[in-house]
XYZ file of C-alpha atoms in Angstrom:
364
model
C -0.115 -0.270 -0.209
C 2.684 2.082 0.520
C 6.334 1.414 -1.167
C 7.808 4.908 0.422
C 10.749 4.053 3.358
C 12.244 6.439 5.624
C 15.389 5.730 7.702
C 15.577 5.706 10.927
C 16.788 9.190 11.379
C 13.843 10.396 9.838
C 11.558 8.305 12.022
C 12.850 9.714 14.606
C 12.354 13.418 13.348
C 8.800 12.929 13.157
C 8.064 11.260 16.509
C 10.031 14.391 17.602
C 8.012 17.216 16.198
C 5.150 15.030 17.569
C 5.258 16.847 20.957
C 8.032 19.124 20.971
C 6.419 21.842 18.859
C 3.214 22.267 21.058
C 5.321 21.239 24.310
C 7.730 24.416 24.365
C 4.594 26.620 24.182
C 2.813 25.202 26.929
C 5.198 23.243 28.458
C 5.488 25.808 31.224
C 1.610 26.487 31.416
C 0.853 22.693 31.976
C 2.592 21.564 34.500
C 3.432 25.442 36.267
C 0.360 25.493 37.913
C 0.797 23.080 40.116
C 4.492 22.754 40.053
C 5.212 26.254 40.524
C 8.936 27.415 39.846
C 9.604 23.466 39.598
C 7.896 23.367 36.437
C 10.234 22.370 34.990
C 10.920 19.159 36.357
C 7.247 17.611 35.492
C 8.852 17.025 32.080
C 11.617 15.029 33.778
C 9.062 12.845 35.759
C 6.475 12.229 32.539
C 9.907 11.159 30.690
C 11.171 8.663 32.710
C 7.695 7.458 33.183
C 6.925 7.399 29.650
C 10.032 5.744 28.424
C 8.139 2.191 29.654
C 5.532 2.497 27.248
C 8.076 3.539 24.533
C 9.629 0.531 24.887
C 6.665 -1.879 25.833
C 5.557 -0.042 22.187
C 8.497 -0.869 20.533
C 9.105 -4.271 21.210
C 5.574 -4.835 19.891
C 6.548 -3.392 16.459
C 9.237 -5.291 16.304
C 7.622 -8.678 16.747
C 5.537 -7.580 13.141
C 8.506 -5.839 11.243
C 6.378 -5.470 8.242
C 3.330 -5.206 9.687
C 1.382 -1.841 11.374
C -0.441 -2.473 14.393
C -3.874 -2.060 12.386
C -2.982 -5.331 11.028
C -1.227 -7.642 13.121
C -4.146 -6.111 15.925
C -6.086 -8.925 14.639
C -3.318 -11.676 15.280
C -3.367 -10.178 18.993
C -6.822 -9.881 19.362
C -8.559 -11.544 17.138
C -10.656 -10.721 14.360
C -13.404 -8.780 16.123
C -10.835 -7.450 18.675
C -8.437 -6.397 16.252
C -10.610 -4.521 14.181
C -12.277 -3.056 17.215
C -8.401 -1.690 18.367
C -7.426 -1.488 14.909
C -10.399 1.090 14.506
C -9.707 2.569 18.326
C -5.704 3.734 17.115
C -7.111 5.197 13.940
C -9.552 7.639 15.939
C -6.972 8.565 18.238
C -5.103 9.991 15.999
C -7.898 11.936 13.749
C -8.499 13.440 17.682
C -5.349 14.025 18.470
C -4.975 15.571 14.959
C -8.218 17.668 15.393
C -6.485 18.874 18.912
C -3.357 19.998 17.420
C -5.667 22.144 14.671
C -7.846 23.310 17.639
C -4.798 24.823 19.349
C -3.205 25.931 16.160
C -5.602 27.934 15.325
C -6.718 29.935 18.885
C -3.014 30.655 19.341
C -2.775 32.134 15.934
C -5.810 33.848 16.533
C -4.936 34.936 19.807
C -1.212 36.084 19.013
C -1.090 36.952 15.791
C -4.354 37.212 13.905
C -6.974 38.550 16.643
C -10.193 39.410 13.420
C -8.952 36.108 11.986
C -11.628 32.986 13.576
C -9.335 30.051 14.126
C -11.419 28.128 11.401
C -9.437 30.409 8.836
C -5.397 29.048 9.648
C -6.482 25.955 10.948
C -7.707 25.647 7.839
C -5.318 26.011 5.528
C -2.932 24.561 7.572
C -5.101 21.030 7.049
C -5.247 21.842 3.283
C -1.791 21.746 2.960
C -1.212 18.795 5.992
C -3.258 16.559 3.619
C -1.808 17.328 0.394
C 1.561 16.738 2.418
C 0.124 13.437 3.183
C -0.726 12.402 -0.685
C 2.652 12.369 -1.229
C 3.724 9.650 1.034
C 5.733 8.874 3.756
C 9.020 9.773 2.594
C 8.037 13.647 1.379
C 7.225 14.031 5.147
C 10.695 12.477 5.774
C 12.601 15.149 4.028
C 10.370 17.587 5.134
C 11.449 17.067 8.301
C 15.136 16.836 8.011
C 14.315 20.704 6.212
C 13.048 21.981 8.858
C 13.962 20.642 12.351
C 18.244 21.765 11.744
C 16.511 25.134 10.893
C 13.771 25.398 14.025
C 16.255 23.975 16.480
C 18.690 26.707 16.244
C 16.311 29.600 15.793
C 15.498 28.659 19.160
C 18.774 28.153 20.347
C 19.324 31.442 19.014
C 16.063 33.162 20.452
C 17.040 31.841 23.943
C 20.630 32.444 23.664
C 19.014 36.669 23.134
C 17.174 35.936 26.903
C 20.485 35.437 28.944
C 21.203 39.229 30.238
C 16.943 39.178 31.743
C 17.289 36.025 33.476
C 17.080 35.960 36.935
C 18.941 32.154 37.424
C 17.896 32.529 41.033
C 14.234 32.570 40.352
C 14.817 28.717 40.408
C 15.417 28.717 43.882
C 14.849 27.163 45.894
C 14.591 23.654 44.064
C 11.652 20.796 45.496
C 11.481 23.439 47.721
C 8.029 21.434 49.165
C 9.474 18.185 48.100
C 8.923 16.543 44.407
C 5.643 15.683 44.978
C 3.978 19.653 43.194
C 6.319 18.777 40.552
C 4.923 15.276 40.607
C 1.528 16.260 40.097
C 2.478 18.772 37.155
C 4.343 15.019 35.308
C 0.456 14.155 35.037
C -0.542 15.867 31.698
C 3.226 15.541 29.899
C 2.772 11.296 31.110
C -0.496 11.541 29.149
C 1.442 12.824 26.302
C 2.813 9.496 25.467
C -0.690 7.907 23.774
C 0.582 9.641 21.003
C 3.657 6.343 20.700
C 0.798 4.036 20.001
C 2.092 5.514 15.506
C 5.012 4.370 16.215
C 2.683 0.871 15.608
C 2.332 2.416 12.401
C 5.631 4.088 11.263
C 7.702 0.675 11.912
C 7.008 -1.399 8.696
C 7.878 1.780 6.951
C 12.002 2.322 8.067
C 14.146 0.927 5.845
C 17.015 0.839 8.729
C 14.377 -1.010 11.350
C 18.006 -1.998 13.374
C 18.534 1.599 14.337
C 15.057 2.545 14.937
C 15.292 1.624 18.756
C 18.344 4.390 18.771
C 17.097 6.604 17.346
C 13.625 6.191 19.551
C 15.433 6.554 22.705
C 17.462 9.623 21.740
C 14.222 11.258 20.150
C 12.826 10.509 23.916
C 15.627 12.444 25.523
C 15.925 14.674 23.183
C 11.986 15.780 23.770
C 12.808 15.260 27.439
C 16.220 18.446 27.277
C 13.388 20.617 25.094
C 11.007 20.621 26.965
C 13.266 21.430 30.663
C 14.756 23.961 28.258
C 11.753 25.424 27.815
C 10.467 25.078 31.292
C 13.791 26.504 32.778
C 14.216 29.343 30.818
C 10.527 30.599 31.237
C 11.340 30.355 35.028
C 14.164 32.046 34.835
C 12.158 35.308 33.424
C 8.837 35.330 34.888
C 9.434 32.505 38.029
C 6.318 31.146 40.398
C 4.360 33.118 37.467
C 5.405 31.561 34.671
C 2.332 29.458 34.841
C 0.179 32.153 34.752
C 0.895 32.874 31.177
C -1.104 31.850 27.893
C 1.446 31.411 26.053
C 5.216 32.023 27.991
C 6.815 31.304 25.480
C 6.186 33.679 23.040
C 6.319 36.122 26.106
C 10.304 35.006 26.672
C 10.726 35.541 23.203
C 8.984 39.249 23.403
C 11.797 40.659 26.373
C 14.308 40.122 23.560
C 15.836 43.405 22.785
C 18.443 44.692 21.527
C 18.941 48.538 21.079
C 16.313 50.097 19.061
C 16.809 48.145 15.753
C 16.462 44.040 16.940
C 12.983 44.419 18.821
C 9.245 42.322 18.131
C 10.971 38.969 16.941
C 8.107 37.066 17.624
C 7.466 37.042 14.039
C 10.440 35.200 13.440
C 9.388 32.825 16.229
C 5.918 32.084 14.479
C 7.690 31.521 10.883
C 10.346 27.862 12.733
C 6.892 27.200 15.022
C 5.001 27.461 12.093
C 6.417 24.840 10.052
C 6.961 22.526 13.020
C 3.446 22.491 13.616
C 2.882 21.400 10.056
C 5.005 18.523 10.428
C 3.013 18.041 13.240
C -0.156 17.989 12.007
C 1.021 15.402 8.949
C 2.394 13.022 10.810
C -0.274 12.150 12.110
C -2.716 12.350 9.557
C -0.160 10.467 7.481
C -0.904 7.382 10.327
C -5.057 8.243 10.272
C -4.677 8.251 6.402
C -2.596 5.122 6.056
C -4.515 3.044 9.400
C -7.850 3.958 7.869
C -7.151 2.743 4.035
C -5.553 -0.473 5.765
C -8.661 -0.951 7.981
C -11.466 -0.495 5.245
C -8.697 -2.287 2.895
C -8.267 0.474 0.665
C -5.403 -0.308 -1.569
C -4.946 3.985 -2.645
C -4.937 5.353 1.077
C -4.121 8.567 -0.604
C -7.720 9.304 -2.188
C -9.157 9.301 0.693
C -6.971 12.147 2.329
C -8.736 15.074 1.690
C -11.361 13.143 2.762
C -9.965 12.747 6.188
C -8.249 15.930 6.526
C -12.080 17.484 6.237
C -13.454 15.485 8.938
C -10.434 16.438 11.275
C -10.886 19.990 10.884
C -15.199 20.145 11.681
C -14.179 17.286 14.804
C -11.424 20.742 15.884
C -14.319 23.186 16.219
C -16.616 20.547 17.354
C -16.157 21.138 21.065
C -15.484 23.508 23.453
C -16.676 26.883 21.939
C -14.386 29.039 24.449
C -10.482 29.017 24.744
C -11.142 28.900 28.186
C -13.155 26.000 28.334
C -10.971 24.450 25.590
C -8.178 24.800 28.360
C -10.205 23.449 30.599
C -10.811 20.780 28.709
C -7.396 19.721 27.874
C -6.434 20.249 31.307
C -9.735 17.274 32.393
C -11.403 14.847 30.315
C -8.666 14.601 27.466
C -6.322 13.635 30.166
C -8.616 10.667 30.592
C -8.811 10.131 26.781
C -5.417 10.110 26.561
C -4.523 7.637 29.415
C -7.660 5.175 27.985
C -5.298 4.660 25.059
C -2.199 4.596 26.597
C -4.211 1.389 28.485
C -5.514 -0.039 25.112
C -1.616 0.220 23.978
C -0.698 -1.428 26.685
C -3.354 -3.994 26.061
C -2.050 -4.721 23.034
C 1.935 -4.984 24.485
C 0.474 -7.953 27.662
C -0.521 -9.655 24.590
C 1.980 -9.844 22.501
C 3.781 -10.144 25.421
C 1.542 -13.198 25.898
C 1.530 -14.655 22.234
C 5.241 -15.011 22.453
C 6.274 -16.320 25.997
C 3.573 -19.315 23.967
C 5.573 -18.881 20.845
C 8.808 -19.800 23.008
C 7.027 -22.597 25.167
C 8.710 -25.655 24.111
C 6.001 -28.181 22.648
C 5.581 -31.541 24.293
């Protein structure tokens, strides 16, 4: 169905993209509500817990190197159970795409285009993402290689420019109220690991699968480092108040001013964040489209890229009407939804482990 292939490095970049860009904007706000000035520690706890899930999903995918989770789900849970699990994975990919699309639309309308309805920027980027999906997985891999180096350089450059405004003492005392606040703050970023169920859809498309584990672990560490740095810089600048800002990293960038000629560089942040969000949307959308085609037995997955893209756009606006209600939803029902799909992934891993144990049991 998909004849294209990506390298393990491209695979790692794609999976870095699914969490890094939104995490940069939102992690101080999300973790700061519970963790306060220790918000930068929450991604560490989240990634230590999430590593167990990532390794479990990776091991399951390596048991079926030529099949996606939609295909081998039938072997693990039977025809009916496998079909149900496949449908759940596909819906979750669509759902996550719609959530990211909603975050993107709200962010653009709130920060840059305050007179433009969120549906307009969301619809435009969804159209581009669906078109990229039609280009196949190789197109996504090459776009990832093109965007990420520029993004890292620009983000690093922007952070360096904020150094004169830092108050490093804002981070003290570390764990002044014990580790519990930062552990509570880790709840939401831990739930984000539910998206790694897509690893079971991308793994068969990796050309050098022997290196997949190395790049998966490198991606895990890079994501943790990215979110920790984002949290630390926010605390250095805003102290315990970092969690009260809607988009802390935007406020970080707005602190940059060199003389009278180098100011208002938030547009530069948008220039690199927008392509990253586009890649994030395309990665999720491709998984949903390919999985749907396999689930329905459609030979050409490209034919359903635009219909599923349109459905995703509708789903993104079919929810809480205000940005405040949507933020409340992300901190409550959405977390429950994420952990439910982590449970589905663990169920599949358990079934794969039992199947492997039975296969290795000596006969007679």
